[in-house]
Amino acid sequence: MRMSELLGERYKEKPADCTIESHALMVRGGYIKQVNTGVYTLLPPARRITQKIERIIREEMDAIDGQEVLFPVVLPADLWKESGRFTSVGKELVRLTDRWGADMVLGMTHEEAAVHLARDAAKSYAKYPFMIYQIQTKFRDEPRARGGLIRVREFTMKDAYSFHTTQADLEAYYQRCYVAYERIFQRAGCKNVIAVLSDSGMMGGRVSHEFMLLTAIGEDTLVICDNCDFKANIEACASVVDNSALGTTEALTLVPTPEMATIEEVAGYLHKPHNTTCKAVVYQRNSDDSYVIAFVRGDLEVHETKLRNTIGAEIHPAVITPESGIVAGFIGPKGLDTKKITVLFDRSLEGIGALVCGANQQDYHYTGFNIERDYGKVSYVDVARAIPGGICPVCGKSTLTISNGIEVGNIFQLGDKYTKSMNMQYLDENGQLQYPIMGCYGIGVGRLAASVCEESHDDYGPIWPISLAPWEAQICVLRADQEEPKRVGEELYAALQKAGVDTIIDDRPVSAGVVFSEADLIGAPIRLTVSPRNLADGMIELTTRDKRIKKQVPVAETLSTVLALKAQLFAEIMEK
Amino acid sequence: MRMSELLGERYKEKPADCTIESHALMVRGGYIKQVNTGVYTLLPPARRITQKIERIIREEMDAIDGQEVLFPVVLPADLWKESGRFTSVGKELVRLTDRWGADMVLGMTHEEAAVHLARDAAKSYAKYPFMIYQIQTKFRDEPRARGGLIRVREFTMKDAYSFHTTQADLEAYYQRCYVAYERIFQRAGCKNVIAVLSDSGMMGGRVSHEFMLLTAIGEDTLVICDNCDFKANIEACASVVDNSALGTTEALTLVPTPEMATIEEVAGYLHKPHNTTCKAVVYQRNSDDSYVIAFVRGDLEVHETKLRNTIGAEIHPAVITPESGIVAGFIGPKGLDTKKITVLFDRSLEGIGALVCGANQQDYHYTGFNIERDYGKVSYVDVARAIPGGICPVCGKSTLTISNGIEVGNIFQLGDKYTKSMNMQYLDENGQLQYPIMGCYGIGVGRLAASVCEESHDDYGPIWPISLAPWEAQICVLRADQEEPKRVGEELYAALQKAGVDTIIDDRPVSAGVVFSEADLIGAPIRLTVSPRNLADGMIELTTRDKRIKKQVPVAETLSTVLALKAQLFAEIMEK
């Protein structure tokens, strides 16, 4: 490719609407153009990157016996009605009708389509296990599209579905896929990807992991233990506390707490530590606006997703009306109408002898409140948010740290949720009908490209790993209007291409400043500068985009040097 | 791949709903599964074929300086409103709204998206010409989906868009693309593809060609001259007649023709040849139901698409009401109310001295009707359907033949339709703003796969060309339960794969009948049968799917023989 022919403009200025570096650089570098909210056209450099990602993914999926298929983008609603998701999934699922008025949806994930295919094709146990995958466009009507390709509405995704006859077989395959994912991210040049336990969300199933690129701009919050291997999305992280020093009981006492409606105010006024207070957090169910009150230790917070999963219903922060009987700011367990209100106790409250809690009357709290003595026996739940320095649920040390991450892949053990609801069965060895169990495995191609850019860039542009770079080498011809640099550049261009090096040449009669700044935006790892000054010494300047290498190479040795460097850069990616 | 692991069932029985051979074979062979009307999932064999097609297309598009991009599937309606097609295109264009109620469409073609991208990226003449292409899913809500992948609603398409500053440059590029298309179809193993002049339809523009696979099941009708190079879609074929022997005039006479409402009846009754009768064909405009009457020589038919293009409006066959003033069966030019009715004369009527035509009163016709003398001077139009044995519009010989074809690709010279309506401009050498002109170029990937199957199959399955076959070679192990055939088969499988031959092995303990009938459905061009009987002589049987070759090969020579045969089969495809 020639820069003179490459479609797209490159800009020096950071676009005003880009808050994330990778987004700004991919706009400035002519990689993407927005077409609609969260919908982009990929220009040639980005398309080249996504093709390289797709090739890596294909190779790794084929290596774990994946069979590539292609499901439709537009699916009949009937399949989603079978699984129940036509109604259970919100507005992210785009619903539409065809010319005959038939309901359809835009595929945002393809479990239903996979079962539709597999239920006809795998009726005997002898066909199992198998995995099918596709690389296809998906549309998810995401309310919070942001950050260029980081969070979009339309995206290319690799989604894979495996089918098994036993849980042990699913787990073994899940592990193979886990390792394949590690290889994919490594080959894509991601240095800081970790796998964390995750919440299965709308997918259903029990065990799932997300592969997270650690980065400050990540929207996901991750809990990582510094002492052991534990890593989890905070949504899926058990909250563990040690209340063994808080067991002392006191008499239950009603105390006036005028106008003190927050934990800070009450604890300060009563000279009690926050961790002996009982905080009420109030939600309402989306379905009928009924109230849900979660009590949690006063120094902790409720994690809404954990609460949602615990009660198995969609919820929103409550609007407390006078008719509700709830006294905002003074809510406590004692005296709540549990016929109308769902009451939950987080396990952070378990074992505390004497709590401060609301008295359900304006301007009064209790001190010395003991849940078992003053309320009764309760089943504690886990709805609190894990905290930095908190106790690791695996090793028990207070060594938790909190980080941010971008989810670049996920794997789920789905179980029989879809095969049962969609009536997929096979005959086992004994002639009995059984439901197979499934795993599913996703990677967003465009997000991975943007994540790599986010992880690896400087102020001037992306620093692409050689495995993803739109071009492996860029030839910068300075004074392309002169015969000698132009000729040497062209000869080198021809030689590199012939030798299988993906090369772009900038042969435009523009200033060195423009040549270099645009080369920075293209981000090819290997740069060859052909200039009259170097040529006077018979040399070409070889630099790497990451600035590790900058040296003069004799013209005659350039090709062999580049080939060796290319091999070295590929090898480095595979070294941990 | 192993047949024992390949997802999908293969069937002996022809499915009842398949009227087209390729459709039946692709269902029977486990290539496709219907998900909705005109919407299919591709199983692994079909996905492998489409990937090979995509690779061929990419290579040929890159070879004519194409730059690959990726446009969205879901487009904002605004872009289609700019071009005017949001309202001008019918129900084929799926319209939907997002969570915020914004209008969107499913991309059925991407001229608007291409201009949206290019108008920011090519503001100077120095950027021209350029061509961008994508391989992407499209949805077209086609009312007549049929024939498996031949005519579907969702499909993968390669669509390309070129931009130029002069008509001459567009024409030169159009010619390059024409040649690239010929190469693509040749490489895909299509033997009977021809390029025909076509009607530009909803795309707009002037010159266009369709690449047609000649086949009896084709829905398109093609007119081919046996004497010269002329080839056209009948929609785009001028109808030429020779009326030089029909110039004799007669007196205009009103004659009773009781209850004779057809050309056959009237011509027979009056003893006049059909080609001196004037037939009226009546339509109504879709927009306001106003009438359009086309007069055509009685032995010819009106082609609705040609008429539609001539008047520039959508039409449908008329319902003739009493209030219309039209006397069905007795319609003639003389006395029609041309204020209410659009009247057109096909040029097949030009030069006929004495016509039989309706008299616009029940049970009466005229004889001796002369258009110029009895009606006035008219501008003849070309709306008649070309006929077999008709006159070629290029060489003038009566050598036209009619064939059927499947459109496997098309190329259009669009002109400035989209750049003008969407205000895409560039600065020319003189600093003046100009509208670039465009070409566009499409190939349906799945349809091409099905077309090749339609062209090349027998009763037992597809006979894939080696360039598209899901696997180049299939190893059929007979008595896979015995140690020797199993071992030899596996060694051969490993050796072939290592040597870069796409191979599938059938190592299932099933009967030879099942092995062979399923191999026929897979359609690999090279088959290697490993059986105890042949092995006793140290031989493997090598056959080709097209039955041209059937021979015994010593086990030790099998690999080299297959490699030579593979090379030969690839070479044969490129020989005209």
Coordinates of N, CA, C and O in Angstrom, one line a residue, chain A residues 406-497:
Chain A
I406 N -11.1 -3.7 30.9 CA -12.0 -3.8 29.7 C -12.2 -5.3 29.4 O -11.2 -6.0 29.3
E407 N -13.4 -5.7 29.3 CA -13.7 -7.1 29.0 C -13.4 -7.4 27.5 O -14.0 -6.8 26.7
V408 N -12.4 -8.2 27.3 CA -12.1 -8.5 25.9 C -12.5 -9.9 25.4 O -12.5 -10.3 24.3
G409 N -13.0 -10.7 26.4 CA -13.5 -12.0 26.0 C -14.2 -12.6 27.2 O -14.1 -12.1 28.4
N410 N -15.1 -13.6 27.0 CA -15.7 -14.2 28.1 C -16.0 -15.7 27.7 O -16.2 -16.0 26.6
I411 N -16.1 -16.5 28.7 CA -16.4 -17.9 28.6 C -17.4 -18.3 29.6 O -17.3 -17.9 30.8
F412 N -18.4 -19.1 29.3 CA -19.5 -19.4 30.2 C -19.8 -20.9 30.1 O -19.8 -21.5 29.1
Q413 N -20.0 -21.5 31.3 CA -20.6 -22.8 31.4 C -22.1 -22.6 31.5 O -22.6 -22.2 32.5
L414 N -22.8 -22.8 30.4 CA -24.2 -22.5 30.4 C -25.1 -23.6 31.0 O -26.3 -23.3 31.3
G415 N -24.6 -24.8 31.0 CA -25.5 -25.9 31.5 C -26.6 -26.2 30.5 O -26.4 -26.1 29.3
D416 N -27.8 -26.5 30.9 CA -28.9 -26.9 30.0 C -29.9 -25.8 29.8 O -31.0 -26.1 29.3
K417 N -29.6 -24.6 30.2 CA -30.6 -23.6 30.1 C -31.3 -23.5 28.7 O -32.5 -23.5 28.5
Y418 N -30.5 -23.5 27.6 CA -31.0 -23.4 26.3 C -31.5 -24.7 25.7 O -32.4 -24.8 25.0
T419 N -30.7 -25.8 26.0 CA -31.2 -27.1 25.4 C -32.5 -27.5 26.0 O -33.3 -28.1 25.3
K420 N -32.7 -27.2 27.3 CA -34.0 -27.6 27.9 C -35.1 -26.7 27.4 O -36.2 -27.2 27.0
S421 N -34.9 -25.4 27.4 CA -36.0 -24.5 27.0 C -36.3 -24.7 25.5 O -37.5 -24.5 25.1
M422 N -35.3 -25.1 24.7 CA -35.6 -25.2 23.3 C -35.7 -26.7 22.9 O -35.6 -27.0 21.7
N423 N -35.8 -27.5 23.9 CA -36.0 -29.0 23.7 C -35.0 -29.6 22.7 O -35.4 -30.2 21.7
M424 N -33.8 -29.5 23.0 CA -32.7 -30.2 22.3 C -32.4 -31.4 23.1 O -31.9 -31.3 24.2
Q425 N -32.5 -32.6 22.4 CA -32.2 -33.8 23.1 C -31.4 -34.8 22.3 O -31.4 -34.6 21.0
Y426 N -30.7 -35.7 22.9 CA -30.0 -36.7 22.2 C -30.3 -38.0 22.9 O -30.7 -38.1 24.0
L427 N -30.0 -39.1 22.1 CA -30.1 -40.4 22.7 C -28.8 -40.8 23.3 O -27.8 -40.8 22.6
D428 N -28.8 -41.2 24.6 CA -27.5 -41.6 25.2 C -27.3 -43.1 24.9 O -28.0 -43.8 24.1
E429 N -26.2 -43.6 25.5 CA -25.8 -45.0 25.2 C -26.9 -46.0 25.5 O -26.9 -47.1 24.9
N430 N -27.7 -45.7 26.4 CA -28.8 -46.6 26.8 C -30.1 -46.3 26.1 O -31.2 -46.8 26.5
G431 N -30.1 -45.5 25.1 CA -31.3 -45.2 24.4 C -32.3 -44.3 25.1 O -33.4 -44.2 24.7
Q432 N -31.7 -43.6 26.1 CA -32.5 -42.6 26.8 C -32.3 -41.2 26.3 O -31.2 -40.8 25.9
L433 N -33.4 -40.4 26.2 CA -33.3 -39.0 25.8 C -32.7 -38.2 26.9 O -33.1 -38.3 28.1
Q434 N -31.7 -37.4 26.5 CA -31.0 -36.5 27.5 C -30.9 -35.1 26.9 O -30.8 -34.9 25.7
Y435 N -30.8 -34.1 27.8 CA -30.5 -32.8 27.3 C -29.0 -32.6 27.4 O -28.4 -32.8 28.4
P436 N -28.4 -32.1 26.3 CA -26.9 -31.8 26.3 C -26.7 -30.6 27.2 O -27.6 -29.8 27.4
I437 N -25.5 -30.4 27.6 CA -25.1 -29.1 28.3 C -24.1 -28.3 27.4 O -23.4 -28.9 26.6
M438 N -24.2 -27.0 27.6 CA -23.5 -26.2 26.7 C -22.5 -25.3 27.4 O -22.6 -24.9 28.6
G439 N -21.5 -24.9 26.6 CA -20.6 -23.8 27.0 C -20.7 -22.7 25.9 O -21.0 -23.1 24.7
C440 N -20.4 -21.5 26.2 CA -20.3 -20.5 25.1 C -19.2 -19.5 25.4 O -18.8 -19.3 26.5
Y441 N -18.6 -19.0 24.3 CA -17.3 -18.4 24.4 C -17.2 -17.2 23.4 O -17.3 -17.4 22.2
G442 N -17.1 -16.0 23.9 CA -17.1 -14.8 23.0 C -15.8 -14.0 23.0 O -15.2 -13.9 24.0
I443 N -15.6 -13.4 21.9 CA -14.5 -12.3 21.8 C -15.0 -11.2 20.9 O -15.4 -11.6 19.7
G444 N -15.0 -10.0 21.3 CA -15.3 -8.9 20.4 C -14.1 -8.5 19.6 O -13.1 -8.1 20.2
V445 N -14.2 -8.5 18.3 CA -13.0 -8.3 17.5 C -12.5 -6.8 17.5 O -11.4 -6.5 17.8
G446 N -13.5 -5.9 17.3 CA -13.2 -4.5 17.3 C -12.7 -4.0 18.6 O -11.8 -3.2 18.7
R447 N -13.4 -4.5 19.7 CA -13.0 -4.0 21.0 C -11.6 -4.5 21.3 O -10.8 -3.8 22.0
L448 N -11.2 -5.7 20.9 CA -9.9 -6.1 21.1 C -8.9 -5.2 20.4 O -7.8 -4.9 21.0
A449 N -9.2 -4.8 19.2 CA -8.3 -3.9 18.5 C -8.1 -2.6 19.2 O -7.0 -2.1 19.4
A450 N -9.2 -2.1 19.7 CA -9.2 -0.8 20.4 C -8.5 -1.0 21.8 O -7.7 -0.1 22.2
S451 N -8.7 -2.1 22.4 CA -8.0 -2.4 23.7 C -6.5 -2.5 23.5 O -5.8 -1.9 24.4
V452 N -6.1 -3.1 22.5 CA -4.6 -3.2 22.2 C -4.1 -1.8 22.0 O -3.0 -1.4 22.5
C453 N -4.8 -1.0 21.3 CA -4.4 0.4 21.1 C -4.3 1.2 22.4 O -3.4 2.0 22.7
E454 N -5.3 0.9 23.2 CA -5.4 1.6 24.5 C -4.2 1.2 25.4 O -3.6 2.1 26.1
E455 N -3.8 0.0 25.3 CA -2.7 -0.5 26.1 C -1.4 -0.1 25.6 O -0.4 0.1 26.3
S456 N -1.3 0.1 24.3 CA 0.0 0.3 23.6 C -0.1 1.5 22.7 O -0.4 1.3 21.5
H457 N 0.2 2.7 23.2 CA 0.3 3.9 22.4 C 1.1 4.9 23.1 O 1.5 4.8 24.2
D458 N 1.5 6.0 22.3 CA 2.1 7.1 23.0 C 1.3 8.3 22.5 O 0.2 8.2 21.9
D459 N 1.8 9.5 22.7 CA 1.0 10.7 22.4 C 0.8 10.8 20.9 O -0.1 11.6 20.4
Y460 N 1.7 10.2 20.1 CA 1.7 10.4 18.7 C 0.9 9.3 17.9 O 0.7 9.5 16.7
G461 N 0.5 8.3 18.5 CA -0.2 7.2 17.8 C -0.1 5.9 18.5 O 0.5 5.7 19.5
P462 N -0.8 4.9 17.8 CA -0.8 3.6 18.4 C 0.6 3.0 18.2 O 1.3 3.3 17.3
I463 N 1.0 2.0 19.1 CA 2.2 1.3 18.9 C 1.8 -0.2 18.7 O 1.7 -0.9 19.7
W464 N 1.4 -0.5 17.5 CA 0.8 -1.8 17.3 C 1.8 -3.0 17.4 O 2.9 -2.9 17.0
P465 N 1.4 -4.1 18.1 CA 2.2 -5.3 18.1 C 2.3 -5.8 16.6 O 1.4 -5.6 15.8
I466 N 3.4 -6.4 16.3 CA 3.6 -6.8 14.9 C 2.5 -7.8 14.4 O 2.2 -7.8 13.2
S467 N 1.9 -8.5 15.3 CA 0.9 -9.5 14.9 C -0.4 -8.8 14.5 O -1.2 -9.4 13.8
L468 N -0.7 -7.6 14.9 CA -1.9 -6.9 14.5 C -1.7 -5.7 13.6 O -2.7 -5.2 13.1
A469 N -0.5 -5.2 13.6 CA -0.3 -3.9 12.9 C -0.8 -3.9 11.5 O -0.7 -4.9 10.8
P470 N -1.5 -2.8 11.0 CA -2.0 -2.8 9.7 C -1.0 -3.1 8.7 O -1.2 -3.8 7.7
W471 N 0.2 -2.6 8.9 CA 1.4 -2.9 8.1 C 2.6 -3.2 9.1 O 2.7 -2.5 10.0
E472 N 3.3 -4.2 8.7 CA 4.5 -4.5 9.6 C 5.6 -3.5 9.5 O 6.3 -3.2 10.4
A473 N 5.7 -3.0 8.3 CA 6.8 -2.1 8.0 C 6.3 -0.9 7.3 O 5.4 -1.0 6.4
Q474 N 6.9 0.3 7.6 CA 6.6 1.5 6.8 C 7.9 2.1 6.3 O 8.8 2.3 7.1
I475 N 7.9 2.3 5.0 CA 9.0 3.0 4.4 C 8.7 4.5 4.3 O 7.7 4.9 3.7
C476 N 9.5 5.3 4.9 CA 9.3 6.8 4.8 C 10.4 7.3 3.9 O 11.6 7.3 4.2
V477 N 9.9 7.7 2.7 CA 10.9 8.3 1.8 C 10.9 9.8 2.0 O 9.9 10.5 1.8
L478 N 12.0 10.4 2.4 CA 12.2 11.8 2.5 C 12.7 12.4 1.2 O 13.6 11.8 0.6
R479 N 12.2 13.5 0.8 CA 12.5 14.0 -0.5 C 12.2 13.0 -1.6 O 13.1 12.6 -2.5
A480 N 10.9 12.6 -1.6 CA 10.5 11.6 -2.7 C 10.5 12.3 -4.0 O 10.3 11.6 -5.1
D481 N 10.7 13.6 -4.1 CA 10.8 14.3 -5.4 C 12.2 14.1 -6.0 O 12.4 14.4 -7.2
Q482 N 13.2 13.6 -5.2 CA 14.5 13.3 -5.8 C 14.6 11.9 -6.3 O 14.0 11.0 -5.7
E483 N 15.4 11.7 -7.3 CA 15.5 10.4 -8.0 C 16.0 9.3 -7.0 O 15.4 8.2 -7.0
E484 N 17.1 9.6 -6.3 CA 17.7 8.5 -5.5 C 16.9 8.0 -4.4 O 16.7 6.8 -4.3
P485 N 16.4 8.8 -3.5 CA 15.6 8.3 -2.4 C 14.3 7.6 -2.9 O 14.0 6.5 -2.4
K486 N 13.7 8.1 -4.0 CA 12.5 7.5 -4.5 C 12.9 6.1 -5.1 O 12.1 5.2 -4.8
R487 N 14.0 6.0 -5.8 CA 14.3 4.7 -6.4 C 14.6 3.7 -5.3 O 14.1 2.6 -5.3
V488 N 15.4 4.1 -4.3 CA 15.8 3.1 -3.3 C 14.6 2.7 -2.5 O 14.4 1.5 -2.2
G489 N 13.7 3.7 -2.2 CA 12.5 3.4 -1.5 C 11.6 2.4 -2.2 O 11.1 1.4 -1.7
E490 N 11.5 2.6 -3.5 CA 10.6 1.7 -4.3 C 11.2 0.3 -4.4 O 10.5 -0.7 -4.4
E491 N 12.6 0.3 -4.6 CA 13.2 -1.1 -4.6 C 13.0 -1.8 -3.3 O 12.7 -3.0 -3.3
L492 N 13.2 -1.1 -2.2 CA 13.0 -1.7 -0.9 C 11.5 -2.2 -0.8 O 11.3 -3.3 -0.2
Y493 N 10.6 -1.3 -1.2 CA 9.2 -1.7 -1.1 C 8.9 -3.0 -1.9 O 8.3 -3.9 -1.3
A494 N 9.4 -3.0 -3.1 CA 9.2 -4.3 -3.9 C 9.8 -5.5 -3.2 O 9.2 -6.6 -3.1
A495 N 11.0 -5.3 -2.7 CA 11.8 -6.4 -2.1 C 11.1 -6.9 -0.8 O 10.9 -8.1 -0.6
L496 N 10.6 -6.0 0.0 CA 9.9 -6.3 1.3 C 8.6 -7.1 1.0 O 8.3 -8.1 1.6
Q497 N 7.9 -6.6 0.1 CA 6.6 -7.2 -0.3 C 6.8 -8.6 -0.8 O 6.1 -9.5 -0.4

